[in-house]
Tab-separated table of C-alpha atoms in Angstrom:
chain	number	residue	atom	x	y	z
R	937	UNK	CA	131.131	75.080	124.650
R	938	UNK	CA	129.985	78.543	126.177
R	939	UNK	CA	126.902	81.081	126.088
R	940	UNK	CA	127.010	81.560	122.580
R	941	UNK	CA	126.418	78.086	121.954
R	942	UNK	CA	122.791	77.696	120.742
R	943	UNK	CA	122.162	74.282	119.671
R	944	UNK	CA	119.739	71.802	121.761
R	945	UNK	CA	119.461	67.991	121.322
R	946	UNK	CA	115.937	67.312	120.895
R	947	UNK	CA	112.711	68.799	119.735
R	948	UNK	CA	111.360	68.747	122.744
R	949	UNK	CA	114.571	71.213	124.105
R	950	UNK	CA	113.988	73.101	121.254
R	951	UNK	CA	110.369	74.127	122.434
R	952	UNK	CA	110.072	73.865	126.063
R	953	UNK	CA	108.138	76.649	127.402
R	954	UNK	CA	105.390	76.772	124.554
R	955	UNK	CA	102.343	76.522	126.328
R	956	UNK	CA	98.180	77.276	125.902
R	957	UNK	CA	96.934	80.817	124.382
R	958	UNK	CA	100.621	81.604	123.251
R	959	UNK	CA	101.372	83.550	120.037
R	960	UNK	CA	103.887	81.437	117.128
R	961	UNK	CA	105.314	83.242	114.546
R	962	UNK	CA	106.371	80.995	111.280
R	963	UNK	CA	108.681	81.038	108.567
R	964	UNK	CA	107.686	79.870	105.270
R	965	UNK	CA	105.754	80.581	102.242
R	966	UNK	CA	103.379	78.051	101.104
R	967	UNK	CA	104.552	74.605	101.877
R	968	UNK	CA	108.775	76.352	100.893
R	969	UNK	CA	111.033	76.636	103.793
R	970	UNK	CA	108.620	75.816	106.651
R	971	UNK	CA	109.950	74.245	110.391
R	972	UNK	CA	108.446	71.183	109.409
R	973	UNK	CA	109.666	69.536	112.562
R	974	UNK	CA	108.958	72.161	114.821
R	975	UNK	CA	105.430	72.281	113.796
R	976	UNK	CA	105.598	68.495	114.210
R	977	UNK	CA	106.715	68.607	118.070
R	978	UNK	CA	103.927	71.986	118.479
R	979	UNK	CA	101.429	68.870	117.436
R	980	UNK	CA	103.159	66.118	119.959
R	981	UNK	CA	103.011	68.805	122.521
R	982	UNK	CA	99.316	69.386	122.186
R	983	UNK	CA	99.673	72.892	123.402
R	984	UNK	CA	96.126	74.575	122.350
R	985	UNK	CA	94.457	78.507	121.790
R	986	UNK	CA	97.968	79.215	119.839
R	987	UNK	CA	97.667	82.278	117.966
R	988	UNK	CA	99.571	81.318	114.687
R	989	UNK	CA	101.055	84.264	112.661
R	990	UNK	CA	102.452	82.602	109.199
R	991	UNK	CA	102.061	84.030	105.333
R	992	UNK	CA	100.090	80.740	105.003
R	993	UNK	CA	98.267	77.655	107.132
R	994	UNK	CA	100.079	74.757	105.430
R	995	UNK	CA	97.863	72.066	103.576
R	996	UNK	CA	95.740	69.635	104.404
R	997	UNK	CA	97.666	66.756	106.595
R	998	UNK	CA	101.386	68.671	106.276
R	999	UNK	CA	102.808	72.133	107.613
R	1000	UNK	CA	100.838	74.160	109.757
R	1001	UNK	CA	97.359	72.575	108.691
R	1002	UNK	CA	98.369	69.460	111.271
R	1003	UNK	CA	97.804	72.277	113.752
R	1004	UNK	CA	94.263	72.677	112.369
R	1005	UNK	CA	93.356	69.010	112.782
R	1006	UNK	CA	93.768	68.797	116.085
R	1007	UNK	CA	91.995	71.884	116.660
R	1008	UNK	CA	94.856	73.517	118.625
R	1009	UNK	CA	94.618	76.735	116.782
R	1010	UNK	CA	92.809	79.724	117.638
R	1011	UNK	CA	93.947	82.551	115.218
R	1012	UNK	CA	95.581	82.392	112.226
R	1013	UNK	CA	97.038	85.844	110.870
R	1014	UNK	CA	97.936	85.357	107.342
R	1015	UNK	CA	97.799	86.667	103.390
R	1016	UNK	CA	96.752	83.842	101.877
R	1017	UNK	CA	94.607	80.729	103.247
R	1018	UNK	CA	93.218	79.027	100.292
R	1019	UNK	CA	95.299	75.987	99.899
R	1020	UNK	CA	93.531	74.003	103.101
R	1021	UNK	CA	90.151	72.852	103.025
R	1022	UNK	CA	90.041	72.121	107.141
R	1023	UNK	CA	90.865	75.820	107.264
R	1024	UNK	CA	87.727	76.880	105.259
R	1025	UNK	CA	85.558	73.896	107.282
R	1026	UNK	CA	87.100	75.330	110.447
R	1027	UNK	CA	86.672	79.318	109.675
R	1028	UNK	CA	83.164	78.930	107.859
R	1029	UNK	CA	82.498	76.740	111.647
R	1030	UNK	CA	83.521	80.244	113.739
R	1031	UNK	CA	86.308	77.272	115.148
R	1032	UNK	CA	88.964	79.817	114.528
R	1033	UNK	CA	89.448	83.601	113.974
R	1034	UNK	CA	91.298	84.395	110.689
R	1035	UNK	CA	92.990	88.158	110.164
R	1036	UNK	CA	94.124	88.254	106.463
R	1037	UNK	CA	96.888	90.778	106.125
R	1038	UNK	CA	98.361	91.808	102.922
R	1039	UNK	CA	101.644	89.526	102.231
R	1040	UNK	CA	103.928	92.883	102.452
R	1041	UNK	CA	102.159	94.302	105.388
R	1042	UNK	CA	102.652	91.224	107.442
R	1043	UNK	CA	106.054	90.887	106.303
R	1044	UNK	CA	106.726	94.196	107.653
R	1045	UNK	CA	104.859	94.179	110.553
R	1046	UNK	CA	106.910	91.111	111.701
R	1047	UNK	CA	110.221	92.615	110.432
R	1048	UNK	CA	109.159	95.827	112.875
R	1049	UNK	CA	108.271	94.156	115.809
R	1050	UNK	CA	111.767	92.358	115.562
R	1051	UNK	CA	113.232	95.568	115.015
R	1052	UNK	CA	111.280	97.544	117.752
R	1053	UNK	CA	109.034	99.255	115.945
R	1054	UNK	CA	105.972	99.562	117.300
R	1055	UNK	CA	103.857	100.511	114.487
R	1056	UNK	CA	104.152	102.558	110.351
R	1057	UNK	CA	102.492	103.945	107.703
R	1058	UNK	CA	101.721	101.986	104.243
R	1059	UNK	CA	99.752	102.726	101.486
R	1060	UNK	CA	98.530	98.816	101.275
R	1061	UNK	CA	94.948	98.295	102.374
R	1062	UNK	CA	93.959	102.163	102.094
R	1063	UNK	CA	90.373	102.142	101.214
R	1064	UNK	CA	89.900	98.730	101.272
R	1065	UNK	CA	88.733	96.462	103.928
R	1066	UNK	CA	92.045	96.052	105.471
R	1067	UNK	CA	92.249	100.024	105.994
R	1068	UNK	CA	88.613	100.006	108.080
R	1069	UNK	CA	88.940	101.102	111.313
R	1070	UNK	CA	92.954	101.997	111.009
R	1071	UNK	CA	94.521	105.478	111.753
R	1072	UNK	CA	94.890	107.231	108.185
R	1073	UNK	CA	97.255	110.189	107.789
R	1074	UNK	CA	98.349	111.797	104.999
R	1075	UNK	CA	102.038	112.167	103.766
R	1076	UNK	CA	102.643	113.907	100.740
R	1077	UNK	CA	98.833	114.499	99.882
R	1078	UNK	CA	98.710	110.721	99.533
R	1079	UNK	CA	96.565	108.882	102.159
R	1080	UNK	CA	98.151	105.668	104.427
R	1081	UNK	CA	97.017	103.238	107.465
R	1082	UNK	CA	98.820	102.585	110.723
R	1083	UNK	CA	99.428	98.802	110.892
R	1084	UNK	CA	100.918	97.697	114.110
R	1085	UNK	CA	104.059	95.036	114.824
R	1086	UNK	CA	103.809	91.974	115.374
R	1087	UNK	CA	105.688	89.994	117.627
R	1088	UNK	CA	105.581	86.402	118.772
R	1089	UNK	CA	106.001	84.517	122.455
R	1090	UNK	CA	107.540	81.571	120.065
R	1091	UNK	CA	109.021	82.312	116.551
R	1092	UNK	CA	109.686	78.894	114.207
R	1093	UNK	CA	111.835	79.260	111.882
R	1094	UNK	CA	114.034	77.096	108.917
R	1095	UNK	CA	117.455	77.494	107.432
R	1096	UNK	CA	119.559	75.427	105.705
R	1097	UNK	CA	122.853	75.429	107.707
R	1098	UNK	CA	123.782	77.476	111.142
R	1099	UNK	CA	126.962	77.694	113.084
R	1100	UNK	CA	126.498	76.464	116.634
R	1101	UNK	CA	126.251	80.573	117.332
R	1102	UNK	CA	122.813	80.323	115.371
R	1103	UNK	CA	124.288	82.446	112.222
R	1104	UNK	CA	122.284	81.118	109.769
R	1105	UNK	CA	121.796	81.332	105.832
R	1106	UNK	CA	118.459	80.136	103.682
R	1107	UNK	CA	118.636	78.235	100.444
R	1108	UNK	CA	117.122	79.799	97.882
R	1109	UNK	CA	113.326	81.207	98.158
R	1110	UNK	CA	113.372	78.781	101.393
R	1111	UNK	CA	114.231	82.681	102.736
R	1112	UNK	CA	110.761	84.437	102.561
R	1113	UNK	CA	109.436	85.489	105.948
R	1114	UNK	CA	112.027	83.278	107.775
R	1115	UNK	CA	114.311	86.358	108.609
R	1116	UNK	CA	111.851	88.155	109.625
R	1117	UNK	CA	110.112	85.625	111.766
R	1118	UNK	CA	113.396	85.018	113.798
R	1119	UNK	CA	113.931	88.695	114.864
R	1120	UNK	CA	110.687	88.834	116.075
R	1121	UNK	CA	110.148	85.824	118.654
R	1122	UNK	CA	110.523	86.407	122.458
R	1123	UNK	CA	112.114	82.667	121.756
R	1124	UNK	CA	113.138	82.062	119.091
R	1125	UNK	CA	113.988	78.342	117.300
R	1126	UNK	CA	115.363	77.494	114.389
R	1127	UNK	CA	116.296	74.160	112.698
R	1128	UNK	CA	118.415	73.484	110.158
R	1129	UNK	CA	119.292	71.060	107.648
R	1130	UNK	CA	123.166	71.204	108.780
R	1131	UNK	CA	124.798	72.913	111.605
R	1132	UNK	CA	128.336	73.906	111.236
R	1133	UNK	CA	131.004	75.178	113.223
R	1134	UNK	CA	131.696	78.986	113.860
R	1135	UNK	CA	133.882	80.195	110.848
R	1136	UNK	CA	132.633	77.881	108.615
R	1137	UNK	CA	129.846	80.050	107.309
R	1138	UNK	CA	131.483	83.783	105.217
R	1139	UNK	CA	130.228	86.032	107.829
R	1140	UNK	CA	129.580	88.929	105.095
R	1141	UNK	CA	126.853	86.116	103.734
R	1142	UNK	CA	125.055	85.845	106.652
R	1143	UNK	CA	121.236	85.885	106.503
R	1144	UNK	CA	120.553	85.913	110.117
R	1145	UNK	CA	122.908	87.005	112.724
R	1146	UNK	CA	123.094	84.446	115.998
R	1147	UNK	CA	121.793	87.643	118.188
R	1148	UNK	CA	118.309	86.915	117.059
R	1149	UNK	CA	118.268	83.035	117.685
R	1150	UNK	CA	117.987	81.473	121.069
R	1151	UNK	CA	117.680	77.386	120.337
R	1152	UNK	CA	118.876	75.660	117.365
R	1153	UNK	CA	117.990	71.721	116.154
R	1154	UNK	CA	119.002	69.666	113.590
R	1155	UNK	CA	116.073	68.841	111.872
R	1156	UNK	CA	114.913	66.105	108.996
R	1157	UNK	CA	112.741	67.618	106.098
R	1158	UNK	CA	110.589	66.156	103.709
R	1159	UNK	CA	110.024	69.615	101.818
R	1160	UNK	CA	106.995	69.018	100.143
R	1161	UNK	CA	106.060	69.959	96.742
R	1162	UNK	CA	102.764	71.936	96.347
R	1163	UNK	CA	102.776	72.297	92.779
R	1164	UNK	CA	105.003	70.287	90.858
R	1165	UNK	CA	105.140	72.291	87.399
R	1166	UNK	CA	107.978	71.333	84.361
R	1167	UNK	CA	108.789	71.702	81.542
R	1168	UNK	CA	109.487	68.966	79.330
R	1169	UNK	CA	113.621	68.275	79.162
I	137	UNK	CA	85.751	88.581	67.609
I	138	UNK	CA	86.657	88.469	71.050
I	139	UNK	CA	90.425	88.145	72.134
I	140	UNK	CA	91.952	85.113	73.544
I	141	UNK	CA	93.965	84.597	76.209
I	142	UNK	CA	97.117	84.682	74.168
I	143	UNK	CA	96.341	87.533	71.762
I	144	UNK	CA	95.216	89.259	75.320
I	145	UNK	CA	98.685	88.422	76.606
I	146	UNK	CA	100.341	88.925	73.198
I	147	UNK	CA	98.981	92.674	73.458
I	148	UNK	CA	99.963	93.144	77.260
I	149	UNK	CA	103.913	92.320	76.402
I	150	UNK	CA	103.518	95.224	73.910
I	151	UNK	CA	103.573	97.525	77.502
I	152	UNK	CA	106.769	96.143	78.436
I	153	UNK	CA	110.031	97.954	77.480
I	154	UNK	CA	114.001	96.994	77.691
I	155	UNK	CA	114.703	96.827	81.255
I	156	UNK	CA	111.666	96.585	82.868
I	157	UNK	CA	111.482	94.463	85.943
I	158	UNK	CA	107.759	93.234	85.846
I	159	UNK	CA	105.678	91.306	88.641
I	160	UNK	CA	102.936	89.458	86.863
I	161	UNK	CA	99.363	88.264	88.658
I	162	UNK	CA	98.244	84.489	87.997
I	163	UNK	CA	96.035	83.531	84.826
I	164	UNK	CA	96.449	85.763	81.908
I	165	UNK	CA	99.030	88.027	83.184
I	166	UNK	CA	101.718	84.680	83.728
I	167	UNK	CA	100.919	83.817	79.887
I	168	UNK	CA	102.370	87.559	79.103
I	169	UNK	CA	106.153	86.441	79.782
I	170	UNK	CA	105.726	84.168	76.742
I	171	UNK	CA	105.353	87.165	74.581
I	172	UNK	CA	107.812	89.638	75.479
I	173	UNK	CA	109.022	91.162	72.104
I	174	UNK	CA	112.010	90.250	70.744
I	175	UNK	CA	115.263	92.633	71.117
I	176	UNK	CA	113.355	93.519	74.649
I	177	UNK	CA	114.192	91.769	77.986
I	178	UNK	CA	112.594	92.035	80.956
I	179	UNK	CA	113.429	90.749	84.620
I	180	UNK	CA	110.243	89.164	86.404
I	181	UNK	CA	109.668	89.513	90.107
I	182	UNK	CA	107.960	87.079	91.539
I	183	UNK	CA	106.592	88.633	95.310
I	184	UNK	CA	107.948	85.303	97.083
I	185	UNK	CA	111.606	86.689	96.753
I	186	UNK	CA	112.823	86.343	93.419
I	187	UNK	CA	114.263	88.502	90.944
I	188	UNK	CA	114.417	87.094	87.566
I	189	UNK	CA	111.995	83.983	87.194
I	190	UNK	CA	113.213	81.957	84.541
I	191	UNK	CA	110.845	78.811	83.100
I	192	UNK	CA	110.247	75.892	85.037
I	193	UNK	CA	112.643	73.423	85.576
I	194	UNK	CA	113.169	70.049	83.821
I	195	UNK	CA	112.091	66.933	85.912
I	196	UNK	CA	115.816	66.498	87.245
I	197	UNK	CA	116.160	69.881	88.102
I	198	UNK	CA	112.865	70.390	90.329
I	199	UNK	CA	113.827	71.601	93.762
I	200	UNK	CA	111.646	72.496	96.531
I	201	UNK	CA	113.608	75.063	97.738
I	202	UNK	CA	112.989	77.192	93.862
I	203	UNK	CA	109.032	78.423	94.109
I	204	UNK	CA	107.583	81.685	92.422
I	205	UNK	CA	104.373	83.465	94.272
I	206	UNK	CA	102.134	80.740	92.981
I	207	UNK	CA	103.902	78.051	94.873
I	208	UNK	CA	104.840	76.507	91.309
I	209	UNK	CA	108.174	75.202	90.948
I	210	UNK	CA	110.474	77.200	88.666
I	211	UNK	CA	113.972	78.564	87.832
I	212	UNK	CA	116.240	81.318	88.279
I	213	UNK	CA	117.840	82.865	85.436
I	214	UNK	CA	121.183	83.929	85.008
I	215	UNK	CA	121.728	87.133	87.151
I	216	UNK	CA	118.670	86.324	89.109
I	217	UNK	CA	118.529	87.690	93.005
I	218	UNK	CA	116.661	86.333	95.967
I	219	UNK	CA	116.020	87.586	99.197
I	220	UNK	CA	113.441	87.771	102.021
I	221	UNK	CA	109.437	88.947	102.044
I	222	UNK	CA	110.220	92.418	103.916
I	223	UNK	CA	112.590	93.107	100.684
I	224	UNK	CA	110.406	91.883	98.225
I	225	UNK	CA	107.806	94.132	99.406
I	226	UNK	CA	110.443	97.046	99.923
I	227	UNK	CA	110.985	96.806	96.427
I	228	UNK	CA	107.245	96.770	95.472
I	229	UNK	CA	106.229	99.132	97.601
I	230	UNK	CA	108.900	101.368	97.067
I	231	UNK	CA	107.689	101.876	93.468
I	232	UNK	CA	110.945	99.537	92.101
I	233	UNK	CA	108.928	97.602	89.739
I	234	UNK	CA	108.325	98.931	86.826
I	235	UNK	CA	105.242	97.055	85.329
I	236	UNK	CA	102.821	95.272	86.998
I	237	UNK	CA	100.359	93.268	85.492
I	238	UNK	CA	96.903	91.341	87.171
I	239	UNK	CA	93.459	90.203	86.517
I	240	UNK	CA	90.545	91.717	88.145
I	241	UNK	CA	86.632	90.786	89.019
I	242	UNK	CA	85.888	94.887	88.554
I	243	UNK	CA	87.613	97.923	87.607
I	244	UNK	CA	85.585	101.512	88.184
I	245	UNK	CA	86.344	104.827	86.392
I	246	UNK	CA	88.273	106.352	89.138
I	247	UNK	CA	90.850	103.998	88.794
I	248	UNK	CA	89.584	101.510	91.850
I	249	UNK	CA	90.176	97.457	91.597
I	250	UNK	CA	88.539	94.480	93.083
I	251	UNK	CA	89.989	91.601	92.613
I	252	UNK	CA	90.057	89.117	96.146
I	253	UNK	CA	86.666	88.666	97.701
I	254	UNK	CA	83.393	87.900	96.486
I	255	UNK	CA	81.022	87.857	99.929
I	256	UNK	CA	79.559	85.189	100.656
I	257	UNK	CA	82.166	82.760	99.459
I	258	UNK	CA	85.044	81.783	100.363
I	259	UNK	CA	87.816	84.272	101.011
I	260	UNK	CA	91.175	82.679	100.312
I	261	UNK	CA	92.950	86.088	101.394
I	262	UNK	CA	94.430	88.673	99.231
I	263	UNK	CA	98.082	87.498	99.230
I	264	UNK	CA	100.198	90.420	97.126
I	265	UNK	CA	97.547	91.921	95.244
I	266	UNK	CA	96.840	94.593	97.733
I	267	UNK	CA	100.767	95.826	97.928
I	268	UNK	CA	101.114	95.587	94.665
I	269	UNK	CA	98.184	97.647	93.416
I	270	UNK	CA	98.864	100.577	96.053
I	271	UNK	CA	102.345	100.965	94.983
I	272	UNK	CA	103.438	100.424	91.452
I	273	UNK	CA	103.481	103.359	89.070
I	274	UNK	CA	102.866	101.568	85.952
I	275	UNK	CA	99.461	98.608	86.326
I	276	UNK	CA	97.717	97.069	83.857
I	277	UNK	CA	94.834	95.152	84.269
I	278	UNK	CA	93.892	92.331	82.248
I	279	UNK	CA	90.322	90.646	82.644
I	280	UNK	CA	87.442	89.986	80.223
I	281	UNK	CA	85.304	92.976	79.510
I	282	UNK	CA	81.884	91.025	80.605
I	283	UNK	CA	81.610	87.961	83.662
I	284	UNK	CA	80.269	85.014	82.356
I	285	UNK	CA	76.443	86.578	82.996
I	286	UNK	CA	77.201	89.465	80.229
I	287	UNK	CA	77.565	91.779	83.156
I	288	UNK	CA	79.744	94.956	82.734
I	289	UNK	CA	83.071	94.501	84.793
I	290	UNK	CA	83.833	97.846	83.857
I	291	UNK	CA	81.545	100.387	85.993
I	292	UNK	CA	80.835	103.787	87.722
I	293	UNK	CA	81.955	102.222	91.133
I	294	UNK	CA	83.124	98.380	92.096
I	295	UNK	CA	80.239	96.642	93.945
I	296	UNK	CA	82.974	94.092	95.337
I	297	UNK	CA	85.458	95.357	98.707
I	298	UNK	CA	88.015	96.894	96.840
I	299	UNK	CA	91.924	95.432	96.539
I	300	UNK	CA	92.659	99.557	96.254
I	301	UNK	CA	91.647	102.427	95.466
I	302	UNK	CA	92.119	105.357	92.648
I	303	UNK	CA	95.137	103.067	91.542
I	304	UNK	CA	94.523	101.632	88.058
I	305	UNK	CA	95.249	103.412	85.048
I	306	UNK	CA	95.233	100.890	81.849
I	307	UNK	CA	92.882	98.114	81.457
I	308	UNK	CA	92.719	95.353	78.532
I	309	UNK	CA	90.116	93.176	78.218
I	310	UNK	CA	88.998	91.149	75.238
I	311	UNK	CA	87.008	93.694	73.315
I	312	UNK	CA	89.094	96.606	74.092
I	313	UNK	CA	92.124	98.020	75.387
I	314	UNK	CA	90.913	101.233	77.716
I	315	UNK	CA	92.744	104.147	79.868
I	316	UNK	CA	91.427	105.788	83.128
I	317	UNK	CA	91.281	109.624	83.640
I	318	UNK	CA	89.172	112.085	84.891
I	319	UNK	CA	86.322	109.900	85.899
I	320	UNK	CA	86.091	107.842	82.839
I	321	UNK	CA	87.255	105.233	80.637
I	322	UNK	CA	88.930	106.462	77.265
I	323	UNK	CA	88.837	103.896	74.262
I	324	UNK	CA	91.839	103.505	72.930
I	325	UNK	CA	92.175	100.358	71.096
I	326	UNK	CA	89.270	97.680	69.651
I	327	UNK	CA	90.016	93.958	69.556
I	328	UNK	CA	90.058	93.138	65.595
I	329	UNK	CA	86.348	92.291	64.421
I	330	UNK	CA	85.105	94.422	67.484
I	331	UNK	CA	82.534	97.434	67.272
I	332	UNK	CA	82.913	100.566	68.937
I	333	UNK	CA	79.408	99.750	69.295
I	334	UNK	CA	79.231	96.778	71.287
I	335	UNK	CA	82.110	98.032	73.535
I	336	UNK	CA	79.521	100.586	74.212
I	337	UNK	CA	77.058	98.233	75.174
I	338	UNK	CA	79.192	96.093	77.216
I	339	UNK	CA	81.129	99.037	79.306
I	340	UNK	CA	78.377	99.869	82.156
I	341	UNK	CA	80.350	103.240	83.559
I	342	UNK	CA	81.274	106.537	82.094
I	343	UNK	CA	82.719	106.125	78.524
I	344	UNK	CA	84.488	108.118	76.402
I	345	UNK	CA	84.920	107.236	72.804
I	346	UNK	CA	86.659	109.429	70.195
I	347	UNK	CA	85.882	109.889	66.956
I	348	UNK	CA	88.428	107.202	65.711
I	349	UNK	CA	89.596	104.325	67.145
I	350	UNK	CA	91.648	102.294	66.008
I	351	UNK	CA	91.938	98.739	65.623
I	352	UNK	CA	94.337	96.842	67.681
I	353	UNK	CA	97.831	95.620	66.879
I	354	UNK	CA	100.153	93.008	68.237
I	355	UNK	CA	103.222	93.778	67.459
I	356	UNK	CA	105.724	96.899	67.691
């Protein structure tokens, strides 16, 4: 093919180069649009001290949580841990540093270190504990904290189909912080449930232009349900 | 007598107006979409990326792909819009949504909320709530006016960290339904059955009650 092509054979392709103390930013929201095989191969790999940057830690025994079992984690930056018991075990233990960030400040701070960015203003977390110790300037006579970027050595990241270029598009609220994550990775991978040829995909519908991706696998995906809720038919 | 949860959520949807495009909390606040007044609709947002929630699905239709904020699975409605976190939270904290409705442990007089850590337990993290509360225009809180010890969760100042400050402006709670100004709580509405008295007893910070107030009502 040529340059442009991004797609690797294996797993193991997709994340050569992750090693010890290295930072991972993750798509995903809850157990919805996660790289479940990434996270899988970050587990076979062993690597260890990863700073993990993802809205939240997985569950017990799927997603990100595997991580946490095999104690390869050493700080997870995230809104919302409360789904994993190991997590609790392993904070109330002092095993890992947690840094709980409001759900849009991390999304932003990930969406500005992808776009260069090094820092911003928001009203979120202003006279809270979240705001202690931050820069506070006012704007308007209204009072907000500097939050910095964030960007990753790794980002992981899910779609449902890319073109071999790595423009990709999410299904449904499989999206969340997945766009964000993959503009903001030094490398970044993403697997898909389909890869397609270039043209195939409208490029006006694009989610996530090919510039930002640097590897792309064809994964397999359970997609877990956290909670199953209905309504009788 | 007390409210329940549905008259408390049958009162909330009386807030919402034609149009509105609402983001409501878990407990309580999720119950208020099954009360939204007829003749009005109302598009709900839920913070994960989606713009017009519907119900959940039927068993065949279940997808794990279709989630709202609380990780439940649900539907889109006709005319719904998705999109990434960044947006979601560009549309929140760009004062988009109109109405925004959550539970709280404590509300104080000057208009500050905690609702996401009690130290000394477990913190699970704050999620949304924090965005949410330091942008939107137009909150109301819903919680019970007492915790389960009788204690006040209305007071002078929160004793919990706060979720954000000087941002609340309407609270309902079972006894009462209550607006924030100038360092105080104004009655404005009693739960049916209730005393001004006993909302007295059972709001701990500064109170203002005026000389008649009038019973609450549940429809337009």
């Amino acid at each position: 093919m040529n340059g442009f092509d991004k797609v690797v054979g294996s797993y193991e392709e997709a994340l050569a180069g992750l090693s010890d103390g290295m930072t991972v930013i993750s798509g995903g929201f809850g157990l919805c649009g996660i790289p479940e095989g990434l996270i899988a191969q970050i587990r076979r790999m062993g690597v260890r001290e990863l700073t993990v940057v993802s809205n939240n830690c997985g569950v017990d025994g799927f997603g990100l949580g595997v991580l946490l079992e095999d104690r390869q984690i050493r700080k997870v930056i995230a809104s919302y841990v409360g789904e994993n018991k190991l997590f609790e075990q392993q904070l109330l233990n002092g095993d890992i540093e947690v840094e709980l960030t409001p759900q849009g400040t991390l999304a932003e701070k990930i969406r500005a270190g992808g776009a260069g960015i090094p820092a911003f203003f928001t009203a979120t977390g202003y006279g809270t504990p979240v705001g202690e110790g931050k820069e506070v300037r006012h704007f308007n006579g209204r009072p907000f904290i500097l939050e910095e970027a964030i960007t990753g050595d790794f980002a992981i990241v899910k779609a449902w189909k890319a073109d071999r270029y790595g423009n990709a598009i999410y299904r449904h609220t499989a999206q969340n912080f997945n766009p964000m994550a993959a503009t903001a990775g030094r490398i970044t991978v993403m697997e898909v449930e389909e890869i397609v040829e270039p043209g195939e995909l409208e490029p006006s519908q694009i989610h996530t232009p090919g510039i930002y991706v640097n590897r792309l696998v064809l994964g397999r995906f359970e997609k877990r349900i956290e909670q199953r809720t209905v309504r009788a038919g | 007598m007390a409210l329940t949860r549905e008259q408390m959520a049958r009162r909330a949807a009386l807030e919402l107006r034609d149009g509105d495009y609402v983001n409501l909390g878990i407990g309580i606040p999720t119950l208020v979409a099954n009360y939204v007044p007829d003749g009005i609709r109302v598009m709900l947002q839920s913070e994960n990326g989606l713009l017009g929630m519907g119900p959940f699905p039927t068993e065949d239709a279940v997808d794990a792909d279709m989630i709202n904020a609380g990780k439940q699975t649900v539907t889109a409605i006709t005319g719904a819009a998705i999109f990434n976190s960044a947006e979601s939270f560009a549309m929140i904290r760009g004062g988009h949504v109109d109405v925004t409705i959550l539970g709280a442990f404590e509300v104080s007089v000057h208009g500050d909320i905690s609702s996401w850590m009690v130290p000394g337990k477990l913190v699970k993290g704050m999620g949304g709530a924090m965005d949410l509360v330091a942008a939107a225009r137009n909150i109301l809180v819903i919680m019970t006016h007492a915790d389960k010890s009788g204690a006040s969760k209305l007071l002078d100042a929160c004793t919990l960290p706060l979720t954000g400050a000087a941002c609340i402006r309407k609270v309902l709670t079972d006894l009462a339904y209550l607006e924030i100004a100038d360092g105080a709580f104004h009655l404005k509405e009693r739960a049916p059955g209730v005393s001004v008295e006993e909302i007295v007893a059972r709001t701990a910070g500064n109170l203002v009650v005026p000389s008649d107030v009038p019973e609450m009502r549940f429809a337009l």
